[in-house]
Tab-separated table of C-alpha atoms in Angstrom:
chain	number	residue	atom	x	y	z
A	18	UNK	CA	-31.493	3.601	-51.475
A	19	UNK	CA	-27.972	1.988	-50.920
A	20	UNK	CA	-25.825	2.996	-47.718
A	21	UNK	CA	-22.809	2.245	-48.531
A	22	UNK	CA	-20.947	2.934	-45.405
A	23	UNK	CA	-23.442	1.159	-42.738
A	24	UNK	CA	-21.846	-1.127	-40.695
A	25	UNK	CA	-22.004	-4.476	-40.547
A	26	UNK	CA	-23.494	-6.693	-37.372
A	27	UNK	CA	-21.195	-7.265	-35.371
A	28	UNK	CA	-19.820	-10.610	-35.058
A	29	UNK	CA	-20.985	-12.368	-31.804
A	30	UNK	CA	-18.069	-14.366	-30.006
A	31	UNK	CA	-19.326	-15.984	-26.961
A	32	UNK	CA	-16.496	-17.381	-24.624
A	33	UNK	CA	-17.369	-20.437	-22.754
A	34	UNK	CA	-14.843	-21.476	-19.239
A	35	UNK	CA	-15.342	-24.913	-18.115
A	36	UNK	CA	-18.055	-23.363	-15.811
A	37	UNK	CA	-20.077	-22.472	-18.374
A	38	UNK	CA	-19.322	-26.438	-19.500
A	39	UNK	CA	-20.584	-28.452	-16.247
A	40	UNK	CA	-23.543	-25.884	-16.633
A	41	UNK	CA	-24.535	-26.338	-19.765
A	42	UNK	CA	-24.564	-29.834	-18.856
A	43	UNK	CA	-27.179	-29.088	-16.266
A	44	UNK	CA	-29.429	-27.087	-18.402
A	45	UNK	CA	-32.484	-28.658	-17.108
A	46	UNK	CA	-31.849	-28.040	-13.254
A	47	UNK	CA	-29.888	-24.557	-13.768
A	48	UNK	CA	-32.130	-23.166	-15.529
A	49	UNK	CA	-29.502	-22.232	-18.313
A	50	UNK	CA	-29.678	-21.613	-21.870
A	51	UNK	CA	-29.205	-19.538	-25.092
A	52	UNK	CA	-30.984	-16.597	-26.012
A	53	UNK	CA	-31.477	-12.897	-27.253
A	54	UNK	CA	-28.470	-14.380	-28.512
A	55	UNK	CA	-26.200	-14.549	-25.535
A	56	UNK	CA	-25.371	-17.763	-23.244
A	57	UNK	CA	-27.278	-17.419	-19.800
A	58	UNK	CA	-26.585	-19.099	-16.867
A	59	UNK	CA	-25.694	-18.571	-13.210
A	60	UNK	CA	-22.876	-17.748	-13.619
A	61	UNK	CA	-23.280	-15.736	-16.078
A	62	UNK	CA	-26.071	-13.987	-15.452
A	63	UNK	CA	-23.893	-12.179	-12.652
A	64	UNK	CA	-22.992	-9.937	-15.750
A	65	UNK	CA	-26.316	-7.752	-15.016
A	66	UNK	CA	-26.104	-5.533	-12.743
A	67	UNK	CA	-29.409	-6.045	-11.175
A	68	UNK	CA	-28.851	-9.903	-10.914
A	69	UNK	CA	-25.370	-9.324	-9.282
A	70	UNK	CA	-26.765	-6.906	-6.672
A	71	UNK	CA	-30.212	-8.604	-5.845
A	72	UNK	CA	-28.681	-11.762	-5.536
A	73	UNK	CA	-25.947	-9.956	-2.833
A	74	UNK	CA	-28.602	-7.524	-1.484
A	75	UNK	CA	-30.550	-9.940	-0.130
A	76	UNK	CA	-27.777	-12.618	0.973
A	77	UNK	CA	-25.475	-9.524	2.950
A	78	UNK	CA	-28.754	-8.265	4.259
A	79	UNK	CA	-29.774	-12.120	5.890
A	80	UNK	CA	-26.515	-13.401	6.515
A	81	UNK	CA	-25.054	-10.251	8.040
A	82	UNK	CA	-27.910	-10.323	11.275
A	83	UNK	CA	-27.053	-11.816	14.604
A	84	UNK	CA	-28.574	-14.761	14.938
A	85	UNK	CA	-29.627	-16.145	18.489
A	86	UNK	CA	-30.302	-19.980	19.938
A	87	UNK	CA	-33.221	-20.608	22.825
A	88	UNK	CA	-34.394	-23.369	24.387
A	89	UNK	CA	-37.910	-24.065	25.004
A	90	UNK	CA	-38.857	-24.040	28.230
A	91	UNK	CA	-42.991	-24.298	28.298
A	92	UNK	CA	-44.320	-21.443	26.658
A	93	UNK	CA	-41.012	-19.351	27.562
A	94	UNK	CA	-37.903	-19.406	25.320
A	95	UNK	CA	-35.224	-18.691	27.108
A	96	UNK	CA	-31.478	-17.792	25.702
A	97	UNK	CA	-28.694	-20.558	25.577
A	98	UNK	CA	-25.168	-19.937	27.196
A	99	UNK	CA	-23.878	-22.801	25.520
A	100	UNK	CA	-24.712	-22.141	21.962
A	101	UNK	CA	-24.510	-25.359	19.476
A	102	UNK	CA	-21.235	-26.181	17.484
A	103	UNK	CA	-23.543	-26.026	13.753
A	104	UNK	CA	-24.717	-22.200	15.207
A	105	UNK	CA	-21.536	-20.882	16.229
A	106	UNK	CA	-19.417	-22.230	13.965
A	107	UNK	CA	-20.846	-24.638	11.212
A	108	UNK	CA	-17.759	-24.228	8.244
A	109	UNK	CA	-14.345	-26.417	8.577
A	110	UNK	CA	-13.699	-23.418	6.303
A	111	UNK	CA	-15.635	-20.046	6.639
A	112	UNK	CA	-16.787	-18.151	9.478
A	113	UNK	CA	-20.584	-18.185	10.352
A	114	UNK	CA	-21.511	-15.137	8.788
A	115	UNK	CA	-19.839	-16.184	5.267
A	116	UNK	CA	-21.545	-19.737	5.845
A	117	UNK	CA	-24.834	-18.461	5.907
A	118	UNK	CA	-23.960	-16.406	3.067
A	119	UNK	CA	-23.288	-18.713	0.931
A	120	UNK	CA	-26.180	-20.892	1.684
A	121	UNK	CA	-28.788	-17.545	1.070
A	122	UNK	CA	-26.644	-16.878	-1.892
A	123	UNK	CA	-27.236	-20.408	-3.571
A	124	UNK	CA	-30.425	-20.491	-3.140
A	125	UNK	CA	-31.301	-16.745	-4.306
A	126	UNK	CA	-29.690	-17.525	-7.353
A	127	UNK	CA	-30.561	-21.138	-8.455
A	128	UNK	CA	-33.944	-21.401	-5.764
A	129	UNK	CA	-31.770	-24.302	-3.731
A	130	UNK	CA	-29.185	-23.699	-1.577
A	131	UNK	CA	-27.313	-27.059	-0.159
A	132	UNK	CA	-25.017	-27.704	2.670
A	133	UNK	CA	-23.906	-31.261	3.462
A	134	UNK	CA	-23.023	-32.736	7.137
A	135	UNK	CA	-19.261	-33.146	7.613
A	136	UNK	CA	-19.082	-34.205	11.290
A	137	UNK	CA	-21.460	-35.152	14.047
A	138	UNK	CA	-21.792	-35.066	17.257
A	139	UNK	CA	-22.091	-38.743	19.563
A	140	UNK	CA	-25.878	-37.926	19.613
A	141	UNK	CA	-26.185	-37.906	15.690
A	142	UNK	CA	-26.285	-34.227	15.303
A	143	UNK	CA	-24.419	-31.981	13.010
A	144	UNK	CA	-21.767	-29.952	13.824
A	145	UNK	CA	-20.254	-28.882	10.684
A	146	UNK	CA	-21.448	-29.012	7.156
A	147	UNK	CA	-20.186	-27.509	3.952
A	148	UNK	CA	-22.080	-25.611	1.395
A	149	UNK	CA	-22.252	-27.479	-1.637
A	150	UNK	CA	-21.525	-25.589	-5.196
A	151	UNK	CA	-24.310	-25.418	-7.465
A	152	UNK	CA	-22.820	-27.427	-9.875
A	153	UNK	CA	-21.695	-30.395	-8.101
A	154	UNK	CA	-25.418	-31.674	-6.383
A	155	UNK	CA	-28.217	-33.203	-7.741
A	156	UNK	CA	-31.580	-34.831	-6.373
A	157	UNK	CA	-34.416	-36.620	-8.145
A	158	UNK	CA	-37.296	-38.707	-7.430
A	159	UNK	CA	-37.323	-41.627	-9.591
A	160	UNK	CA	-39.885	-43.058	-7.837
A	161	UNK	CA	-42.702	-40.215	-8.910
A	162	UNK	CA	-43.703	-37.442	-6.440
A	163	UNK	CA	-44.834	-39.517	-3.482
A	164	UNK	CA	-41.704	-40.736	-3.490
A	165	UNK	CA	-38.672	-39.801	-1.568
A	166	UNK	CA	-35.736	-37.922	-3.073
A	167	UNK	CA	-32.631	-38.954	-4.461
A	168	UNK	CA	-29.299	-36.744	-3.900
A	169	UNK	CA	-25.918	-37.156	-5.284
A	170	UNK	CA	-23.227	-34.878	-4.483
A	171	UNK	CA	-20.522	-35.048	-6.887
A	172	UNK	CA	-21.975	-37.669	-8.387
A	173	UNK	CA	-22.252	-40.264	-5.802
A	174	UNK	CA	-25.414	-40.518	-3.991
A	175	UNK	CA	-25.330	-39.776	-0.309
A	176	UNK	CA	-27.692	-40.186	2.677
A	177	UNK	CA	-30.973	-37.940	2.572
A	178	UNK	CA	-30.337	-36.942	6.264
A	179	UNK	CA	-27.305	-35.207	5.858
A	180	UNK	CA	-28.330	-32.909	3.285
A	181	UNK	CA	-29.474	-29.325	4.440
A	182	UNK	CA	-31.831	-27.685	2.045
A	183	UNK	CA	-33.057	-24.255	1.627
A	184	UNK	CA	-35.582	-24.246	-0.936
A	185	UNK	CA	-36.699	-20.999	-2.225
A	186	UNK	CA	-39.772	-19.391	-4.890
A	187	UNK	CA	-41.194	-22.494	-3.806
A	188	UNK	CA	-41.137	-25.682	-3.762
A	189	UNK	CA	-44.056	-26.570	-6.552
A	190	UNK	CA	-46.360	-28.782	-5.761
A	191	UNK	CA	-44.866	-32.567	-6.430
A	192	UNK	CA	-41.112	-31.824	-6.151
A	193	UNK	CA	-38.745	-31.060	-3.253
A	194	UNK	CA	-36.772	-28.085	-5.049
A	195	UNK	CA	-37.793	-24.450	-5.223
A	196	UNK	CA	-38.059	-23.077	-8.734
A	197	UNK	CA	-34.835	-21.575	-10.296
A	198	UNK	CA	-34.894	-17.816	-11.188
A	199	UNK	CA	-32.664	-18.231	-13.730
A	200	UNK	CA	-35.023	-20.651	-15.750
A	201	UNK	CA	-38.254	-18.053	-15.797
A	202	UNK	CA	-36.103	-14.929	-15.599
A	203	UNK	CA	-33.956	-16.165	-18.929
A	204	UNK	CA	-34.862	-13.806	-21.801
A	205	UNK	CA	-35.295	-10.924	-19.445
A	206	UNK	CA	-31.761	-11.714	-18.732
A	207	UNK	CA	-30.361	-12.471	-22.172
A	208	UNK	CA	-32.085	-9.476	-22.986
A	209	UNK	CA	-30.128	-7.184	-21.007
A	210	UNK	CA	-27.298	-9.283	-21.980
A	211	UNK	CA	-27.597	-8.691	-25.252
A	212	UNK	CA	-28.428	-4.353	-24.337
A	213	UNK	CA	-24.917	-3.912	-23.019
A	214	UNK	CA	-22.788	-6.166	-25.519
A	215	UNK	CA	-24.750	-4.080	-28.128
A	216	UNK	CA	-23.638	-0.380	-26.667
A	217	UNK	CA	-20.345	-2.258	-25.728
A	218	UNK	CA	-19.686	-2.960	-29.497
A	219	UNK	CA	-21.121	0.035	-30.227
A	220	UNK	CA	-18.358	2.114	-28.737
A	221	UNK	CA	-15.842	-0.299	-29.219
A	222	UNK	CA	-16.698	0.543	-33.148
A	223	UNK	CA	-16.168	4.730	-32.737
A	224	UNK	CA	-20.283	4.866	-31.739
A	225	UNK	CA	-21.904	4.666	-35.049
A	226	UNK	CA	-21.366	4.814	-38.654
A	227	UNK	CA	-20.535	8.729	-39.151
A	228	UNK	CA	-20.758	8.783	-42.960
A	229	UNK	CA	-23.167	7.129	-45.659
A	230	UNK	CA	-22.579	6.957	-49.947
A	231	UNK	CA	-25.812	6.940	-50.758
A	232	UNK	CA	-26.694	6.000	-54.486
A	233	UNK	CA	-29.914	5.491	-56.798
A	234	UNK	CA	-28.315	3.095	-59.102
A	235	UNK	CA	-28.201	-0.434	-58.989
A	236	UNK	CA	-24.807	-2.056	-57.594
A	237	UNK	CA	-23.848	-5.448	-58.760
A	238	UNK	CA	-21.227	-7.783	-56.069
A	239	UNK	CA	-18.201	-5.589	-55.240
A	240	UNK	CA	-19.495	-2.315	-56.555
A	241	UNK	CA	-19.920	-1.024	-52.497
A	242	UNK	CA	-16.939	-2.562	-51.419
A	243	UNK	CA	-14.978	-0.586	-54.210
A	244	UNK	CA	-16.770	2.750	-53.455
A	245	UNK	CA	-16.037	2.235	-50.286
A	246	UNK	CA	-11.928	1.843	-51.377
A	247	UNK	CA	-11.962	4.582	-53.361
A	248	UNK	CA	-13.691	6.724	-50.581
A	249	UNK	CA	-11.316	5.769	-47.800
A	250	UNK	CA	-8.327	6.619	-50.725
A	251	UNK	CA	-9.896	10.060	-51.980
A	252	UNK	CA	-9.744	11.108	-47.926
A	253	UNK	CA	-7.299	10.165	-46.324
A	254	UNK	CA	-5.093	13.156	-46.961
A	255	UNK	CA	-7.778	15.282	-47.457
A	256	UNK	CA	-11.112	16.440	-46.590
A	257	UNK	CA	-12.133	17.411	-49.785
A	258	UNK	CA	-13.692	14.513	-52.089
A	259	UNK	CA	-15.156	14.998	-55.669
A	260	UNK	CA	-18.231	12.598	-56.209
A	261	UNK	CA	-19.485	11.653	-59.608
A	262	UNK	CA	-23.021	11.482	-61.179
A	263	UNK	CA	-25.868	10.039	-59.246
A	264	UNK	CA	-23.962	9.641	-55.543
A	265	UNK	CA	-24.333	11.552	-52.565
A	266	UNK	CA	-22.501	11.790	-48.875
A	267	UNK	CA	-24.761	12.115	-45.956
A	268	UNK	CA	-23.532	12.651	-42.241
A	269	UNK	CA	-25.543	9.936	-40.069
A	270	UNK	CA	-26.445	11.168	-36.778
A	271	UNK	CA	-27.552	8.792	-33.775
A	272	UNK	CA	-28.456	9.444	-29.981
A	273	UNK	CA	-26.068	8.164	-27.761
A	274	UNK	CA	-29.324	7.716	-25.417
A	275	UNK	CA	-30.849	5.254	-28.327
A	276	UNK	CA	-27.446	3.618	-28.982
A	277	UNK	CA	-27.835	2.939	-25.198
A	278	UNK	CA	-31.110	1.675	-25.028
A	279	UNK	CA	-31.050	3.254	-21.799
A	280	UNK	CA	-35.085	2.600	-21.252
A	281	UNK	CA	-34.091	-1.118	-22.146
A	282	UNK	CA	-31.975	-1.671	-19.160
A	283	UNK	CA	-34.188	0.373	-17.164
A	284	UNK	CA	-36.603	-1.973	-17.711
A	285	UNK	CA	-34.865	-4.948	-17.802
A	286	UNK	CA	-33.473	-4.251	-14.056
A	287	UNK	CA	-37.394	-3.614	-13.253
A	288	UNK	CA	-38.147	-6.644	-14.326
A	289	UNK	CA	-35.119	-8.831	-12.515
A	290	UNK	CA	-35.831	-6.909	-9.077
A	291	UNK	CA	-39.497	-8.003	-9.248
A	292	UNK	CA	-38.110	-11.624	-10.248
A	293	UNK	CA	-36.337	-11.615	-6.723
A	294	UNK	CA	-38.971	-9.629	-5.098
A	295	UNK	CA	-37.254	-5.767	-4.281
A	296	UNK	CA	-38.590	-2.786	-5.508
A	297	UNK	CA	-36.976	-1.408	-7.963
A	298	UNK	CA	-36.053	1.923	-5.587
A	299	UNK	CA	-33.881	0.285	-3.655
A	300	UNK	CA	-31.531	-0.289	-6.471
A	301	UNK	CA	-31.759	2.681	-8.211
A	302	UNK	CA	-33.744	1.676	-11.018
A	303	UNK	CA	-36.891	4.149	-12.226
A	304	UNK	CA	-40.661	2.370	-11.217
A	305	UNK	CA	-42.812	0.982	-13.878
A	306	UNK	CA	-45.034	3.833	-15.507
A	307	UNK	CA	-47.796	5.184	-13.468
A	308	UNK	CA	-45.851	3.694	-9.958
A	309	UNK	CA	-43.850	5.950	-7.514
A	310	UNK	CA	-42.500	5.217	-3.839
A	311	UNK	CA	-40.967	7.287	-1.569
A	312	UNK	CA	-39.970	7.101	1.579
A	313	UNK	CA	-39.797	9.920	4.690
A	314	UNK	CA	-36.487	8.330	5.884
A	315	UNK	CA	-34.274	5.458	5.649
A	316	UNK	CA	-36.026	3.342	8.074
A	317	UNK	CA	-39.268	3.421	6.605
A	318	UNK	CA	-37.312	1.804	3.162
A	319	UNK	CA	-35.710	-0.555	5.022
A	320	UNK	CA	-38.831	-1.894	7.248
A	321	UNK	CA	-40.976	-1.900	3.670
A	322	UNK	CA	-37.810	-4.201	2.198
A	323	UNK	CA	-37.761	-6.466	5.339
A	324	UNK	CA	-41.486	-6.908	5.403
A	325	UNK	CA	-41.914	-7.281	1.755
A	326	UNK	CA	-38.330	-9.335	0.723
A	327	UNK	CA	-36.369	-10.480	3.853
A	328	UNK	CA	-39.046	-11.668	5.900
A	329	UNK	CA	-39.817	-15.147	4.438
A	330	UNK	CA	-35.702	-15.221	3.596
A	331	UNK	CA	-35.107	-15.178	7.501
A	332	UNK	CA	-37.929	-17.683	8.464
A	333	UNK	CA	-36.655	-20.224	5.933
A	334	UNK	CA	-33.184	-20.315	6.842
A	335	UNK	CA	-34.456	-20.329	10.395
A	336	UNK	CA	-36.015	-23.405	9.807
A	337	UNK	CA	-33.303	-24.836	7.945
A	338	UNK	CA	-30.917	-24.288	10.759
A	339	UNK	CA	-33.207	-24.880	13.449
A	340	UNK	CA	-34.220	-28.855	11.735
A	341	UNK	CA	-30.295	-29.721	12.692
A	342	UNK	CA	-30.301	-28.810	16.284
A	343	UNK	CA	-31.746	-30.649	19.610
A	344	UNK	CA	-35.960	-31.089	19.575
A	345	UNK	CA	-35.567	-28.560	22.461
A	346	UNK	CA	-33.367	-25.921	20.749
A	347	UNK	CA	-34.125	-23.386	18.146
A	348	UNK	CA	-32.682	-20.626	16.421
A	349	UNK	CA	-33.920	-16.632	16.102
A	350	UNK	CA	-32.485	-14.309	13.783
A	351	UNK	CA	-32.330	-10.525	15.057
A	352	UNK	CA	-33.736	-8.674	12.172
A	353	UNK	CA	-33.897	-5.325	14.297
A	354	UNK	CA	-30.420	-5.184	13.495
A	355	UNK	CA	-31.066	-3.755	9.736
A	356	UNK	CA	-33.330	-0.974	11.397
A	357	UNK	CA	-31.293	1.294	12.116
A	358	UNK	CA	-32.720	4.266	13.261
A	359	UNK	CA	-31.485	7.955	14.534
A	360	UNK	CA	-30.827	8.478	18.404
A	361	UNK	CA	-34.063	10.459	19.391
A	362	UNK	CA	-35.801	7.846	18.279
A	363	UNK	CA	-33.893	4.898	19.364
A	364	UNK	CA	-33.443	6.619	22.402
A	365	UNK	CA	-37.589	7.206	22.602
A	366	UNK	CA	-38.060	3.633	21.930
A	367	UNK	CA	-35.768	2.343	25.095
A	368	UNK	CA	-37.738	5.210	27.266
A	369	UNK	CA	-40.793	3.435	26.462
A	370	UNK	CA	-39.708	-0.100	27.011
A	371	UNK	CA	-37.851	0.774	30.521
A	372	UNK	CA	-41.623	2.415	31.149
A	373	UNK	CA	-43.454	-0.588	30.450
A	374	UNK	CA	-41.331	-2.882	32.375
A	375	UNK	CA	-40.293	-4.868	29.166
A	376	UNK	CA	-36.648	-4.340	29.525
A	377	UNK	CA	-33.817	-3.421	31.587
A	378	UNK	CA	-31.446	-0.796	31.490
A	379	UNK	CA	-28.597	-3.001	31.220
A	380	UNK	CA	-29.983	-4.123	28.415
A	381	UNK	CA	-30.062	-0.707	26.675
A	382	UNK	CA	-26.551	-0.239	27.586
A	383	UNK	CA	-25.795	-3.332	26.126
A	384	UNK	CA	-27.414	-1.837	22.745
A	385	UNK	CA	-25.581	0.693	23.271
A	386	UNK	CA	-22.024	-0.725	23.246
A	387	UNK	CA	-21.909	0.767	27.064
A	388	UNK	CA	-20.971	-0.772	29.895
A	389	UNK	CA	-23.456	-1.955	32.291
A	390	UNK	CA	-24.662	-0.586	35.565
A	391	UNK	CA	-24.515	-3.849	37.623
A	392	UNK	CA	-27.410	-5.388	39.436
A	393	UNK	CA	-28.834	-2.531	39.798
A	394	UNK	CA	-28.970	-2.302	35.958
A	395	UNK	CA	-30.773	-5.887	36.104
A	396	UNK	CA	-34.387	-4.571	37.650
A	397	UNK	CA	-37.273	-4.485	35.711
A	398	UNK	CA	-39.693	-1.427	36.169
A	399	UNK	CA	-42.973	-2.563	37.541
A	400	UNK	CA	-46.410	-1.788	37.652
A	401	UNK	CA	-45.312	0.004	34.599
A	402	UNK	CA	-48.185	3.003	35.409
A	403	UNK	CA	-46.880	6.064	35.837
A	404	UNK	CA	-43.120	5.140	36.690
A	405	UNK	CA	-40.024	6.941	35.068
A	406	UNK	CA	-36.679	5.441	34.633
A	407	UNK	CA	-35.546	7.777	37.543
A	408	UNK	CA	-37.604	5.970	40.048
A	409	UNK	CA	-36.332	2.223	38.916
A	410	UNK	CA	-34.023	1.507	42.292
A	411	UNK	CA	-37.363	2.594	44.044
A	412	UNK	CA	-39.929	0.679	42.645
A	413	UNK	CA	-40.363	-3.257	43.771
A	414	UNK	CA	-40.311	-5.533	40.513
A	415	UNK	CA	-43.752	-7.444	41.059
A	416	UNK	CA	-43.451	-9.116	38.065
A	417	UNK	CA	-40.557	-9.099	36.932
A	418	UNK	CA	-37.005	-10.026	37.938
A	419	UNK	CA	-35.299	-8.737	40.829
């Protein structure tokens, strides 16, 4: 059986920018690369849904938290009033939010994200450095693992000590750089790629082939093309056509769902949230067979995504930070901020602490965005045993401040 009127493959075009160049270039380290018959890389990769919105999920989410510098005093830490230049404001360029931003975001997407020290201070330490694109570092180590590594920015080499790296999914065993999601996740990507430039096309061509000559004979070269001719002729101006011996017109009939592959990119967004390490819920996307979550309130999802994705996100880049301050200094970033629960319980919560002499009531003010109660406000409940908040100008602090 012969259709004459099925349509062709369409023709694949891909359009490479000078991006797409330098990256291609860079196959080896970007993880980049053809296939399902689409050109993957980082940049574009960004085309999928799911990679554009893990990648930014979990950079807005770490970036976007207050972060806080200490100084060790024993076993205390106690908060800085004079917070370091590279915490409060590290970027010639961006403000320290953004910085951080694009640090996370280079390193979600390519497993390294690199920053480079601009200026220091007379002591040797940084006070500004500038996040460095993807496509314009490098680092080796010719010398073998044991070895130390090699980075060029913009192709000149520059001094070890004033790169800032945030490795991430990793670093393997014998290299320096954390594996690149791009590289593994590749023809889960090109994939889903290759799923929307299919129902794109699809469309683009009036859905599917609506009609089909369908013939028992033999055709020899030209006889469908002519049929075809003759077809588009006989109804153009009509919707009557006569058909001669031994052909027949069928009406072909296909699922939009199917022409979709709508499981296909339900899937494929499964599979690049569990590449970046969110559940699938928390970008809309249906759980694998057999699997189901659900949560009582929007706290509960957003305590299982910081203890399952953001936790290790916020220790690294704590530690990343925290390497380019003073020995005595470090750096703590406030992930209460994403919990962000209703007022009885919030409200619960500070009840408790002002009980137990952990906190003051300035301080829940402060939480609060209201103003403060002066040193009055400053007193710490204590023994915390049986004392309310109402009794907190009566009760002498013991052990805590006055």
């Amino acid at each position: 059986m012969i259709r004459l009127f099925a349509r062709p493959a369409a023709e694949k075009r891909s359009v490479i920018n000078e991006n797409d160049i330098i990256d291609a270039a860079r196959l080896a380290r970007l993880g980049g690369g053809g296939t399902a018959g689409q050109f993957v890389t980082n940049d574009t990769a960004n085309q999928l849904m799911a990679v554009w919105r893990c990648r930014n999920l979990i950079a807005d989410m770490v970036a976007g938290c207050p972060v806080d510098e200490f100084v060790r005093d024993g076993a205390e830490r106690v908060p800085v009033l004079d917070v370091s230049e590279f915490v409060a404001n590290p970027s010639e360029f961006v403000d320290p939010s953004s910085w951080r931003y694009q640090l996370v975001y280079a390193a979600v997407s390519t497993g390294n994200g690199v920053a480079y020290g601009t200026e220091y201070d007379a002591r040797g330490f940084v006070r500004k450095a500038e996040v460095v694109p993807v496509s314009e570092w490098e680092c080796k180590q010719p010398g073998g693992f044991l070895a130390p590594p090699m980075w060029k920015i913009s192709n000149r080499e520059v001094d070890p000590a004033r790169v800032i790296h945030l490795p991430a999914f990793g670093p393997m065993p014998g290299s320096v750089l954390g594996m690149n999601p791009i590289q593994y996740a590749r023809q889960t990507i090109g994939l889903g790629m290759a799923v929307r430039t299919y129902g794109a096309n699809w469309y683009e061509k009036g859905g599917h082939p609506t009609t089909a000559l369908v013939t028992q004979g033999q055709l020899e070269d030209g006889d469908a093309q002519r049929a075809k001719e003759r077809f588009r002729e006989a109804t153009m101006n009509d919707h009557i056509v006569a058909l001669g011996n031994g052909w027949d017109l069928k009406s072909v009939q296909v699922s939009p769902d199917d022409a979709l592959f709508l499981a296909a990119t339900n899937a494929t967004g499964v599979d690049i949230c569990g590449y970046h390490g969110i559940h699938p819920t928390m970008l809309g996307y249906a759980p694998p067979a057999g699997g189901t979550l659900t949560y009582q309130n929007g706290e509960q999802r957003m305590l299982d995504m910081l203890v399952t994705t953001l936790q290790w996100w916020f220790a690294r880049l704590e530690r990343a930070i925290t390497g380019q301050l003073r020995p005595d200094r470090f750096i703590k970033i406030n992930m209460d901020a994403l919990l962000r629960s209703d007022a009885i319980t919030r409200w619960k919560i500070h009840d408790m602490r002002l009980r137990h002499g952990s906190t003051t009531v300035n301080r829940v003010l402060a939480l609060e965005d209201e103003p403060s109660l002066g040193a009055d406000g400053d007193r710490y409940v204590w023994p915390p045993q049986g004392v309310s908040p109402a009794t907190i100008d009566d009760t002498p602090a013991q052990g805590g401040n006055q």
